[in-house]
XYZ file of C-alpha atoms in Angstrom:
754
model
C -12.621 37.533 -2.400
C -13.234 41.244 -2.769
C -12.252 42.561 -6.187
C -11.392 46.217 -6.557
C -10.009 48.076 -9.505
C -6.871 46.452 -10.869
C -3.671 48.408 -11.264
C -2.145 48.699 -14.726
C 0.773 46.517 -13.621
C -1.541 43.754 -12.384
C -3.547 43.827 -15.606
C -0.368 43.585 -17.677
C 0.778 40.615 -15.571
C -2.460 38.762 -16.280
C -2.241 39.523 -20.012
C 1.345 38.239 -20.136
C 0.236 35.045 -18.380
C -2.514 34.544 -20.947
C -0.056 34.825 -23.835
C 1.152 31.321 -22.977
C -2.353 29.834 -23.359
C -3.519 28.625 -26.782
C -6.995 27.779 -27.949
C -5.998 24.212 -28.792
C -4.355 23.200 -25.472
C -5.412 23.475 -21.864
C -2.859 24.647 -19.286
C -2.961 23.362 -15.720
C -3.326 26.594 -13.752
C -2.492 27.274 -10.145
C -5.213 28.649 -7.862
C -3.286 31.920 -7.665
C -3.260 32.340 -11.453
C -6.986 31.463 -11.655
C -7.753 34.124 -9.033
C -5.675 36.661 -10.986
C -7.504 35.932 -14.246
C -10.929 36.057 -12.539
C -10.077 39.391 -10.924
C -8.915 40.833 -14.243
C -12.013 39.880 -16.283
C -14.380 42.772 -15.333
C -11.805 45.392 -16.361
C -10.515 43.733 -19.533
C -11.622 45.058 -22.951
C -13.583 42.696 -25.166
C -10.652 41.522 -27.247
C -8.757 38.288 -27.892
C -7.004 38.459 -24.500
C -10.340 38.360 -22.664
C -11.489 35.558 -24.991
C -8.411 33.508 -24.031
C -9.107 34.182 -20.347
C -12.736 33.011 -20.574
C -11.774 29.907 -22.568
C -9.036 29.029 -20.060
C -11.446 29.275 -17.122
C -14.065 27.167 -18.946
C -11.508 24.366 -19.383
C -10.004 24.740 -15.891
C -13.094 24.224 -13.722
C -14.668 20.801 -13.054
C -17.823 22.138 -11.364
C -20.729 21.995 -13.839
C -22.130 25.478 -13.078
C -18.729 27.105 -13.659
C -18.158 25.121 -16.872
C -21.390 26.327 -18.536
C -20.999 29.873 -17.201
C -17.581 30.464 -18.770
C -18.303 28.369 -21.890
C -21.376 30.473 -22.779
C -19.400 33.665 -22.126
C -16.640 32.366 -24.442
C -19.198 31.492 -27.137
C -20.932 34.892 -27.218
C -17.667 36.881 -27.162
C -16.166 34.649 -29.894
C -19.281 35.242 -32.046
C -18.903 39.011 -31.615
C -15.192 38.846 -32.464
C -15.853 36.378 -35.337
C -13.247 33.992 -33.891
C -14.166 30.631 -35.449
C -11.809 28.407 -33.412
C -13.228 29.552 -30.095
C -16.817 29.366 -31.400
C -16.569 25.667 -32.295
C -14.575 24.804 -29.140
C -17.168 26.431 -26.879
C -20.046 24.858 -28.890
C -18.542 21.439 -28.208
C -18.415 22.038 -24.423
C -21.901 23.612 -24.305
C -23.394 20.718 -26.304
C -21.731 18.229 -23.954
C -23.077 20.092 -20.902
C -26.668 20.167 -22.193
C -26.498 16.462 -23.115
C -25.319 15.621 -19.592
C -28.077 17.840 -18.128
C -30.850 16.187 -20.190
C -31.538 19.333 -22.266
C -31.139 17.517 -25.561
C -32.794 20.077 -27.856
C -30.302 22.768 -26.758
C -27.437 20.270 -27.149
C -28.394 19.430 -30.759
C -28.484 23.136 -31.660
C -24.885 23.783 -30.579
C -23.575 20.496 -31.998
C -25.139 21.270 -35.406
C -23.603 24.751 -35.448
C -20.155 23.325 -34.659
C -20.578 20.563 -37.268
C -21.458 23.028 -40.020
C -18.477 25.219 -39.101
C -16.072 22.267 -39.165
C -17.504 21.184 -42.532
C -16.816 24.651 -43.947
C -13.247 24.444 -42.606
C -12.896 20.934 -44.172
C -12.048 19.529 -40.736
C -13.439 15.983 -41.116
C -12.497 14.854 -37.615
C -14.103 17.852 -35.917
C -17.231 17.488 -38.080
C -17.483 13.791 -37.191
C -17.215 14.425 -33.448
C -19.966 17.048 -33.581
C -22.232 14.757 -35.638
C -21.716 12.091 -32.983
C -22.715 14.535 -30.243
C -25.791 15.504 -32.263
C -26.677 11.806 -32.490
C -26.480 11.573 -28.680
C -28.907 14.477 -28.383
C -31.462 12.937 -30.790
C -31.274 9.594 -29.020
C -31.813 11.407 -25.726
C -34.996 12.920 -27.220
C -36.209 9.392 -28.053
C -35.453 9.635 -31.782
C -33.384 6.475 -31.981
C -33.161 6.029 -35.768
C -32.232 9.674 -36.430
C -29.611 9.542 -33.670
C -27.989 6.371 -35.035
C -27.964 7.868 -38.554
C -25.942 10.821 -37.226
C -23.535 8.328 -35.604
C -23.088 6.394 -38.849
C -22.445 9.661 -40.734
C -19.716 10.427 -38.187
C -18.132 6.988 -38.670
C -18.014 7.456 -42.439
C -15.799 10.540 -42.000
C -13.048 8.603 -40.179
C -10.320 6.362 -41.540
C -11.028 3.038 -39.739
C -7.348 2.006 -39.477
C -5.882 5.338 -38.370
C -8.576 7.165 -36.367
C -8.879 4.364 -33.800
C -9.464 6.667 -30.829
C -12.202 8.645 -32.583
C -13.979 5.592 -33.993
C -13.871 4.045 -30.524
C -15.815 7.045 -29.210
C -18.477 6.649 -31.922
C -18.776 2.894 -31.334
C -19.169 3.568 -27.610
C -22.016 6.032 -28.098
C -23.817 3.721 -30.566
C -23.512 0.901 -28.027
C -24.975 3.111 -25.296
C -27.853 4.066 -27.581
C -28.652 0.393 -28.188
C -28.555 -0.174 -24.426
C -31.051 2.653 -23.882
C -33.450 0.964 -26.296
C -32.892 -2.499 -24.742
C -31.012 -3.848 -27.779
C -28.416 -5.549 -25.594
C -26.709 -7.865 -28.106
C -25.853 -5.131 -30.655
C -24.961 -2.859 -27.746
C -22.326 -5.320 -26.489
C -21.019 -5.764 -30.055
C -20.416 -2.014 -30.545
C -19.005 -1.570 -27.031
C -16.569 -4.432 -27.664
C -15.408 -2.667 -30.857
C -14.876 0.532 -28.873
C -12.857 -1.322 -26.217
C -10.718 -3.053 -28.871
C -9.789 0.275 -30.524
C -9.076 2.015 -27.204
C -6.831 -0.863 -26.110
C -4.877 -0.641 -29.389
C -3.993 3.021 -28.758
C -3.867 2.603 -24.939
C -6.381 5.409 -24.376
C -6.968 4.904 -20.659
C -9.905 7.310 -20.359
C -11.743 5.535 -23.177
C -10.912 2.081 -21.759
C -12.351 3.030 -18.356
C -15.561 4.310 -19.946
C -15.892 1.245 -22.193
C -15.719 -1.018 -19.139
C -18.474 1.021 -17.426
C -20.900 0.837 -20.356
C -20.261 -2.883 -20.891
C -20.979 -3.457 -17.184
C -24.172 -1.358 -17.374
C -25.400 -3.361 -20.380
C -24.607 -6.685 -18.676
C -26.453 -5.589 -15.511
C -29.553 -4.511 -17.446
C -29.572 -7.747 -19.444
C -29.143 -9.991 -16.373
C -32.189 -12.120 -15.603
C -31.684 -11.939 -11.845
C -29.220 -11.598 -9.032
C -26.281 -13.931 -8.921
C -26.244 -14.567 -12.699
C -23.027 -14.800 -14.685
C -23.788 -11.489 -16.424
C -24.069 -9.677 -13.117
C -20.833 -11.129 -11.721
C -19.042 -10.176 -14.943
C -20.539 -6.677 -14.739
C -19.083 -6.257 -11.243
C -15.598 -7.276 -12.427
C -15.760 -4.867 -15.391
C -16.857 -2.044 -13.080
C -14.055 -2.623 -10.558
C -11.378 -2.694 -13.266
C -12.815 0.352 -15.017
C -13.056 2.242 -11.701
C -9.339 1.688 -11.037
C -8.520 3.312 -14.411
C -10.976 6.176 -13.840
C -9.439 6.941 -10.435
C -5.945 6.816 -11.931
C -6.761 9.564 -14.479
C -9.351 11.358 -12.246
C -12.306 10.862 -14.643
C -14.685 12.199 -11.969
C -18.036 11.853 -13.771
C -17.431 8.195 -14.607
C -16.189 7.530 -11.072
C -19.653 8.745 -9.966
C -21.360 6.477 -12.536
C -19.304 3.392 -11.598
C -19.795 3.886 -7.839
C -23.566 4.242 -8.272
C -23.891 1.073 -10.345
C -21.624 -0.856 -7.947
C -23.877 0.225 -5.058
C -26.913 -1.283 -6.859
C -25.106 -4.533 -7.742
C -23.827 -5.056 -4.197
C -27.357 -4.378 -2.870
C -28.640 -7.107 -5.193
C -25.957 -9.559 -3.998
C -26.721 -8.772 -0.343
C -30.460 -9.345 -0.755
C -29.795 -12.662 -2.498
C -27.151 -14.037 -0.110
C -27.949 -12.146 3.131
C -24.176 -11.494 3.335
C -23.687 -8.163 5.100
C -20.218 -7.729 3.567
C -21.990 -6.928 0.292
C -24.181 -4.369 2.079
C -21.040 -2.719 3.501
C -19.541 -2.529 -0.003
C -22.740 -0.945 -1.326
C -22.696 1.753 1.380
C -18.968 2.371 0.691
C -19.368 3.014 -3.058
C -22.602 4.998 -2.517
C -20.880 7.414 -0.107
C -17.806 7.659 -2.343
C -19.926 8.694 -5.329
C -22.039 11.153 -3.307
C -18.870 12.868 -2.063
C -17.731 13.549 -5.650
C -21.241 14.725 -6.642
C -21.218 17.281 -3.817
C -17.710 18.439 -4.783
C -18.372 18.831 -8.541
C -22.077 19.684 -8.714
C -22.647 16.927 -11.288
C -26.206 15.529 -10.995
C -26.512 13.433 -14.166
C -26.756 10.152 -12.222
C -28.980 11.237 -9.320
C -31.610 8.639 -10.369
C -29.224 5.722 -9.709
C -28.230 7.115 -6.320
C -31.882 7.671 -5.338
C -32.655 4.024 -6.208
C -29.649 2.860 -4.180
C -30.770 5.036 -1.252
C -34.252 3.507 -1.372
C -32.721 0.015 -1.251
C -30.539 1.043 1.709
C -33.672 2.345 3.476
C -35.374 -1.010 2.847
C -32.361 -2.966 4.187
C -32.409 -0.876 7.382
C -35.962 -2.169 8.052
C -37.990 0.869 6.957
C -39.940 -0.946 4.220
C -42.802 1.518 3.870
C -40.481 4.513 3.386
C -38.471 2.558 0.825
C -41.603 1.711 -1.195
C -42.742 5.340 -0.998
C -39.371 6.458 -2.386
C -39.682 3.915 -5.210
C -43.237 5.046 -6.017
C -42.158 8.687 -6.016
C -39.416 7.860 -8.529
C -41.886 5.863 -10.698
C -44.221 8.873 -10.797
C -41.421 11.095 -12.153
C -42.263 12.040 -15.781
C -39.931 11.337 -18.724
C -37.625 8.917 -16.937
C -34.849 7.499 -19.203
C -35.252 3.878 -20.287
C -32.090 2.807 -18.453
C -33.382 4.338 -15.218
C -36.756 2.597 -15.661
C -35.048 -0.776 -16.163
C -32.840 -0.301 -13.097
C -35.901 0.818 -11.134
C -37.797 -2.293 -12.239
C -34.955 -4.522 -11.002
C -34.897 -2.619 -7.706
C -38.660 -3.083 -7.210
C -38.329 -6.846 -7.721
C -35.600 -6.924 -5.094
C -37.711 -4.865 -2.685
C -40.616 -7.298 -3.044
C -38.266 -10.241 -2.477
C -36.682 -8.602 0.568
C -40.100 -7.552 1.858
C -41.606 -11.071 1.669
C -41.096 -11.869 5.359
C -42.457 -8.480 6.375
C -45.623 -8.965 4.291
C -46.083 -12.470 5.730
C -46.021 -11.020 9.221
C -48.584 -8.362 8.238
C -50.989 -10.984 6.813
C -50.579 -13.080 9.986
C -51.580 -10.079 12.107
C -54.610 -9.479 9.869
C -55.751 -13.106 10.270
C -55.335 -12.812 14.053
C -57.601 -9.743 14.117
C -60.260 -11.486 11.967
C -60.276 -14.543 14.270
C -60.620 -12.347 17.335
C -63.637 -10.573 15.778
C -65.269 -13.896 14.830
C -64.918 -15.185 18.397
C -66.384 -11.947 19.775
C -69.387 -12.136 17.407
C -70.026 -15.803 18.350
C -70.007 -14.954 22.053
C -72.407 -12.059 21.506
C -74.842 -14.235 19.513
C -74.652 -16.941 22.194
C -75.398 -14.479 25.015
C -78.315 -12.955 23.070
C -79.826 -16.400 22.355
C -79.508 -17.352 26.026
C -81.292 -14.136 27.017
C -84.173 -14.813 24.597
C -84.570 -18.395 25.777
C -84.497 -17.350 29.430
C -87.153 -14.716 28.824
C -89.332 -17.186 26.911
C -88.889 -19.725 29.675
C -89.868 -17.190 32.326
C -92.991 -16.276 30.322
C -93.934 -19.911 29.959
C -93.261 -20.564 33.624
C -95.461 -17.643 34.581
C -98.251 -18.936 32.354
C -98.014 -22.475 33.760
C -97.921 -21.193 37.319
C -101.009 -19.081 36.737
C -102.805 -22.025 35.177
C -101.824 -24.319 38.051
C -103.066 -21.847 40.602
C -106.340 -21.466 38.778
C -106.725 -25.202 38.575
C -105.809 -25.552 42.213
C -108.405 -23.052 43.095
C -110.990 -24.687 40.876
C -110.430 -28.385 41.466
C -108.225 -28.684 44.537
C -107.305 -32.039 43.179
C -104.200 -33.838 44.440
C -103.687 -35.390 41.043
C -103.565 -32.057 39.341
C -101.061 -30.708 41.897
C -98.851 -33.709 41.258
C -98.964 -33.097 37.509
C -98.087 -29.463 38.002
C -95.042 -30.382 40.092
C -93.886 -32.836 37.421
C -94.133 -30.172 34.754
C -92.194 -27.696 36.862
C -89.426 -30.221 37.545
C -89.111 -31.133 33.864
C -88.923 -27.478 32.831
C -86.309 -26.734 35.470
C -84.191 -29.714 34.398
C -84.414 -28.578 30.780
C -83.307 -25.080 31.730
C -80.364 -26.429 33.771
C -79.211 -28.632 30.880
C -79.373 -25.661 28.483
C -77.226 -23.544 30.796
C -74.620 -26.330 31.119
C -74.434 -26.736 27.326
C -73.979 -22.976 26.798
C -71.173 -22.679 29.353
C -69.377 -25.786 28.017
C -69.441 -24.456 24.450
C -68.142 -21.061 25.576
C -65.304 -22.651 27.567
C -64.142 -24.712 24.551
C -64.159 -21.637 22.300
C -62.189 -19.610 24.851
C -59.514 -22.307 25.036
C -59.196 -22.417 21.227
C -58.973 -18.639 21.068
C -56.294 -18.517 23.792
C -54.181 -21.208 22.068
C -54.331 -19.390 18.706
C -53.588 -16.035 20.321
C -50.575 -17.469 22.181
C -49.175 -19.004 18.978
C -49.506 -15.731 17.104
C -48.011 -13.784 19.998
C -45.009 -16.148 20.090
C -44.479 -15.770 16.335
C -44.628 -11.968 16.529
C -42.219 -11.928 19.469
C -39.740 -14.214 17.645
C -39.900 -12.018 14.547
C -39.334 -8.871 16.621
C -36.346 -10.462 18.360
C -34.837 -11.413 14.999
C -35.352 -7.893 13.643
C -33.821 -6.377 16.783
C -30.803 -8.666 16.417
C -30.368 -7.600 12.793
C -30.643 -3.926 13.742
C -28.073 -4.408 16.508
C -25.701 -6.132 14.118
C -26.188 -3.366 11.548
C -25.423 -0.727 14.187
C -22.271 -2.599 15.215
C -21.209 -2.818 11.568
C -21.869 0.909 11.135
C -19.809 1.744 14.243
C -16.993 -0.506 12.998
C -17.003 1.170 9.579
C -16.919 4.608 11.216
C -13.962 3.564 13.368
C -12.122 2.032 10.419
C -12.771 5.154 8.323
C -11.316 7.334 11.087
C -8.259 5.085 11.361
C -7.785 5.152 7.575
C -7.929 8.970 7.580
C -5.333 9.098 10.365
C -3.068 6.673 8.489
C -3.534 8.645 5.279
C -2.565 11.910 6.997
C 0.445 10.200 8.567
C 1.534 8.771 5.203
C 1.062 12.178 3.559
C 3.329 13.771 6.175
C 5.972 11.064 5.725
C 5.737 11.361 1.943
C 6.228 15.141 2.145
C 9.379 14.692 4.220
C 10.673 12.100 1.748
C 10.013 14.424 -1.209
C 11.813 17.296 0.543
C 14.781 15.070 1.408
C 14.945 13.757 -2.170
C 14.925 17.310 -3.506
C 17.769 18.299 -1.186
C 19.756 15.167 -2.086
C 19.186 15.852 -5.791
C 20.555 19.387 -5.423
C 23.589 18.100 -3.500
C 24.332 15.474 -6.149
C 23.863 17.913 -9.038
C 26.175 20.444 -7.365
C 29.016 17.872 -7.229
C 28.758 16.711 -10.844
C 30.130 18.956 -13.622
C 27.672 21.065 -15.579
C 27.227 20.710 -19.341
C 29.050 24.035 -19.788
C 32.050 22.697 -17.842
C 32.098 19.482 -19.873
C 31.947 21.397 -23.179
C 34.841 23.652 -22.117
C 37.098 20.665 -21.294
C 36.314 18.484 -24.342
C 35.878 19.773 -27.886
C 33.210 17.260 -28.907
C 31.445 15.210 -26.237
C 27.974 14.166 -25.108
C 26.838 12.982 -21.677
C 23.530 11.070 -21.403
C 22.488 10.764 -17.746
C 19.034 9.321 -16.907
C 18.389 8.734 -13.171
C 15.783 6.120 -12.261
C 14.563 8.284 -9.369
C 14.998 11.869 -8.161
C 18.603 11.039 -7.272
C 20.860 8.538 -8.990
C 23.261 5.724 -8.166
C 25.058 6.491 -11.468
C 27.457 9.414 -11.764
C 29.749 10.884 -14.378
C 32.983 12.772 -13.663
C 34.874 15.125 -15.963
C 37.883 17.279 -15.031
C 41.188 18.629 -16.380
C 44.560 18.762 -14.597
C 48.270 18.890 -15.440
C 47.551 18.914 -19.172
C 45.415 15.752 -18.983
C 41.646 15.362 -19.400
C 39.865 12.925 -17.072
C 36.453 11.296 -17.653
C 34.641 8.484 -15.798
C 31.237 6.751 -15.743
C 30.274 4.823 -12.589
C 27.378 2.670 -11.334
C 27.093 2.598 -7.516
C 25.287 -0.050 -5.494
C 21.545 0.680 -5.172
C 19.215 3.421 -6.474
C 17.833 6.579 -4.963
C 19.298 7.979 -1.715
C 21.673 5.016 -0.947
C 23.162 5.009 -4.441
C 23.347 8.814 -4.542
C 25.205 8.920 -1.215
C 27.844 6.510 -2.523
C 28.070 8.456 -5.814
C 28.793 11.699 -3.944
C 31.575 9.914 -2.011
C 33.016 8.662 -5.323
C 33.038 12.131 -6.911
C 34.683 13.682 -3.842
C 37.340 10.943 -3.686
C 38.145 11.241 -7.434
C 38.619 15.008 -7.131
C 40.888 14.474 -4.110
C 42.902 11.725 -5.876
C 43.559 13.899 -8.949
C 44.602 16.833 -6.766
C 47.286 14.688 -5.039
C 48.322 12.321 -7.842
C 51.958 11.856 -8.803
C 52.318 13.916 -11.972
C 55.055 11.621 -13.274
C 52.874 8.498 -13.058
C 49.409 9.549 -14.156
C 47.422 6.518 -15.347
C 43.878 5.194 -15.010
C 44.849 2.044 -13.056
C 46.518 4.183 -10.360
C 43.329 6.256 -10.051
C 41.197 3.100 -9.560
C 43.632 1.661 -6.991
C 43.522 4.829 -4.887
C 39.723 5.061 -5.277
C 39.322 1.458 -4.055
C 41.446 2.198 -0.995
C 39.451 5.353 -0.141
C 36.059 3.587 -0.607
C 37.046 0.587 1.569
C 38.472 2.883 4.246
C 35.265 4.953 4.315
C 32.792 2.027 4.353
C 34.628 -0.035 7.008
C 35.380 2.817 9.377
C 33.994 2.029 12.846
C 32.944 -1.553 11.970
C 34.310 -4.871 13.288
C 32.614 -7.397 10.999
C 32.931 -6.401 7.318
C 31.333 -9.522 5.858
C 27.889 -7.897 5.597
C 29.193 -4.864 3.669
C 28.687 -5.284 -0.077
C 28.452 -1.659 -1.185
C 30.695 -0.294 -3.902
C 30.748 0.678 -7.549
C 31.547 -0.447 -11.103
C 33.489 2.242 -12.981
C 35.391 3.014 -16.173
C 38.111 5.745 -16.038
C 39.769 7.329 -19.091
C 42.686 9.812 -19.093
C 43.325 11.663 -22.370
C 46.862 12.880 -23.234
C 45.895 15.268 -26.014
C 49.476 16.283 -26.828
C 50.510 12.730 -27.681
C 47.038 11.472 -28.795
C 47.110 8.753 -26.155
C 44.439 7.323 -23.881
C 44.901 5.565 -20.527
C 41.946 3.318 -19.601
C 41.196 1.100 -16.591
C 37.864 -0.485 -15.718
C 36.218 -2.212 -12.800
C 33.545 -4.329 -14.513
C 32.870 -1.510 -17.060
C 34.387 -1.771 -20.601
C 35.705 0.805 -23.063
C 34.434 0.842 -26.657
C 36.242 2.641 -29.513
C 34.505 2.969 -32.899
C 36.386 3.969 -36.066
C 35.029 3.771 -39.600
C 32.081 1.629 -38.453
C 34.279 -0.949 -36.670
C 34.084 -1.367 -32.865
C 37.039 -2.359 -30.658
C 36.280 -3.414 -27.075
C 38.754 -3.128 -24.169
C 37.553 -5.465 -21.463
C 37.560 -4.382 -17.802
C 39.046 -6.148 -14.798
C 36.523 -8.225 -12.855
C 37.607 -6.531 -9.644
C 35.050 -4.316 -7.872
C 35.630 -0.990 -6.186
C 34.153 -2.378 -2.964
C 34.754 -4.202 0.322
C 35.758 -7.533 -1.211
C 37.961 -10.509 -0.362
C 40.337 -9.444 -3.129
C 41.517 -6.000 -2.020
C 45.087 -6.051 -3.353
C 44.860 -7.220 -6.977
C 46.224 -4.627 -9.369
C 44.048 -3.032 -12.012
C 45.144 -3.315 -15.654
C 46.238 -0.042 -17.240
C 45.476 0.037 -20.984
C 47.655 2.515 -22.913
C 45.975 3.193 -26.257
C 47.359 5.190 -29.196
C 44.379 7.107 -30.579
C 43.848 7.254 -34.343
C 42.143 9.924 -36.365
C 38.371 9.394 -36.327
C 38.335 7.344 -33.074
C 35.104 7.677 -31.081
C 35.431 6.707 -27.387
C 32.413 5.417 -25.399
C 32.020 4.408 -21.737
C 28.681 3.566 -20.089
C 26.921 1.848 -17.171
C 24.886 -1.352 -17.454
C 21.527 0.424 -17.037
C 21.130 0.908 -20.790
C 21.925 -2.694 -21.852
C 19.819 -4.189 -19.019
C 16.699 -2.160 -19.892
C 13.660 -4.401 -20.465
C 11.268 -4.006 -23.394
C 8.064 -5.821 -24.412
C 8.250 -7.769 -27.656
C 5.469 -8.734 -30.106
C 5.027 -12.127 -28.428
C 4.263 -10.375 -25.130
C 7.513 -11.474 -23.489
C 10.039 -9.083 -21.953
C 13.733 -9.093 -22.867
C 16.808 -6.929 -22.256
C 18.245 -4.530 -24.817
C 21.679 -6.282 -24.510
C 25.140 -4.992 -25.602
C 24.866 -6.217 -29.238
C 22.027 -3.837 -30.104
C 23.929 -0.962 -28.494
C 27.109 -1.866 -30.454
C 25.181 -1.984 -33.742
C 23.691 1.462 -33.093
C 27.069 3.057 -32.256
C 28.645 1.580 -35.401
C 25.790 3.129 -37.388
C 25.827 6.659 -35.879
C 29.532 7.100 -35.010
C 30.087 9.840 -37.643
C 27.172 12.036 -36.460
C 27.484 15.072 -34.152
C 27.510 14.493 -30.372
C 24.003 15.937 -29.934
C 22.646 13.834 -32.793
C 24.246 10.662 -31.373
C 22.706 11.315 -27.959
C 19.247 11.791 -29.509
C 19.605 8.545 -31.472
C 20.553 6.651 -28.292
C 17.604 8.159 -26.381
C 15.238 7.261 -29.217
C 16.481 3.664 -29.243
C 15.995 3.395 -25.448
C 12.452 4.812 -25.555
C 11.366 2.667 -28.508
C 12.801 -0.468 -26.933
C 11.254 0.282 -23.533
C 7.761 0.959 -24.904
C 5.270 0.708 -22.034
C 7.808 -0.896 -19.672
C 9.146 1.096 -16.735
C 12.792 2.199 -16.620
C 14.671 -0.471 -14.630
C 17.973 1.213 -13.665
C 19.955 4.451 -13.752
C 21.553 5.067 -17.175
C 24.805 6.870 -18.082
C 26.541 7.028 -21.490
C 29.564 9.248 -22.320
C 30.785 9.631 -25.893
C 33.989 11.540 -26.742
C 34.317 12.430 -30.428
C 37.315 14.697 -30.060
C 39.332 15.398 -26.934
């Protein structure tokens, strides 16, 4: 976009935006903010604000050219401003970029500078990471021992039991170095250590990368297609790719797709199963798409090898071999690339075996044809010589006979001459017959051989044409399926957008009906409300109001989650407000509120229906009414209890097992519990979402939190402030849940003082 001079107001806006960005954390910026920062750069003075802007852009972009552009700018400005933090941060990115680009000498320079700076700052972790990067650079230059020494120095700076994530990174790079130098057993040992540490801390990016490098090592160490190592490599790659896609680790998505393309090519060539060829094309195209989008070219060698194999499988053997030879002639190829190229060449020769057999057959056919031609020529030339010799002899004999006839005129001599002539003529005739017979036999043999070779060539051509036709059909089918998938994806995206919009609207509606925290704090002196929806909208609701000198509070769990549960919760809130507005002031009690609420819910859900047997919607609820003048509490519950804690002792008031729903029992009365409150009483009502929450235990099994644990916690924290109690409850929920998903909406209300 065109960038003119910025106004003072625009420049101030950009500077204010940059004040929220720190050198130690990367903010996810919108495109609009990125454009604003980029436009501001040319007119900004060379101060810390511009340094923050350059650093932010260097961490925002994923395109390689943009990363190095802004990282170098950050480095040079930080050096001029003597800003150590930005110097080492930019050195780390620049070193990484040069390592990925194969410029290892430049990478080692920046890594060493960062390492020395971290050492001066006594930052052991930073120093170790830079030493590890320096080791990568030396290994890339072919200095294996020096590179590994740097890695081991980095390991010595970490605490093995606490720095699991960092040591995993070092183990991973040592394993890769061993792979590059064909030391596959130690490589797998170090990569397994890296995977173990990453799994302990659940570092998903590291786990995905560990799986890739283990798969690469297994593929390089496999003795041939179809081996156990290769099958295991494929499984590791597929699992690692799913993690990489989940966290958008784009570079390793490119690496995994390229290696999968090679493995599926291998499996296709071995089994002649075209499903494997389709999979290879799929992952090849997927990786190329990301390469074009990001500008990352660190794995071009793998994709060029895969493309050569695809060219071979399409029948263009000569072009495929030329591509392979061109890659072999490339100077300074990495060891891993050479090993993958060697495997690819073996596969090409195996796949090309039938083609070479056909070529040799054609060569033999041409040699046979030439031999037959030479034999015919020699035979014709011999016949010509013999005929000429015969004619000369005949002429000589004739001349002699004539002379003798003239001289002797003897009948005997004439008879002898005739005999000689007849014998010579018979000899000549026999010679001609023999020559023609021999030629006829040779012609028949030649025709039979030629026909056989022609039939073989025709059969081979028909088979190749059939394979090409099938490949074209498969390509057309893939194109059609890709188009259909894009259409379905666009349709799903549109539906998802509508759902998100509807959920947002429903969430606003539900929030507008429930009391705000300010309202709750005005009604009750000391209270907390913990409300955790499972989704954007909740099937749980809480209700707090004040009327006629009484204070009302309720916690309810409606049938279902999301939109269905939220709809029922909004009905419940509206009905409760209406019931309180019209309640008999002389007979205010919680049981009366539940009875009227049940009537209103049943009336609403059955309106316009004939058969009510299929309606099972409703809610479980606990209602409390505080009479602050007389220190009394009226409680009634439909499947939800009331707990009162005083001096560490918990008293439970059990609810009626009668639902607020369309049920066979629609007339049973709810029990009204009149409770005289004592000094120090803490009142708690809650839904079952908290006690039903699953958590993973040490034995790997899942179990619910259960009411006993919740009781024990409340008895322990009852004398704390409302805010402190709510934090303790949230901490218990999160620690219990661990890596498990939340299973239900959660609501807890605690009243310390009405």
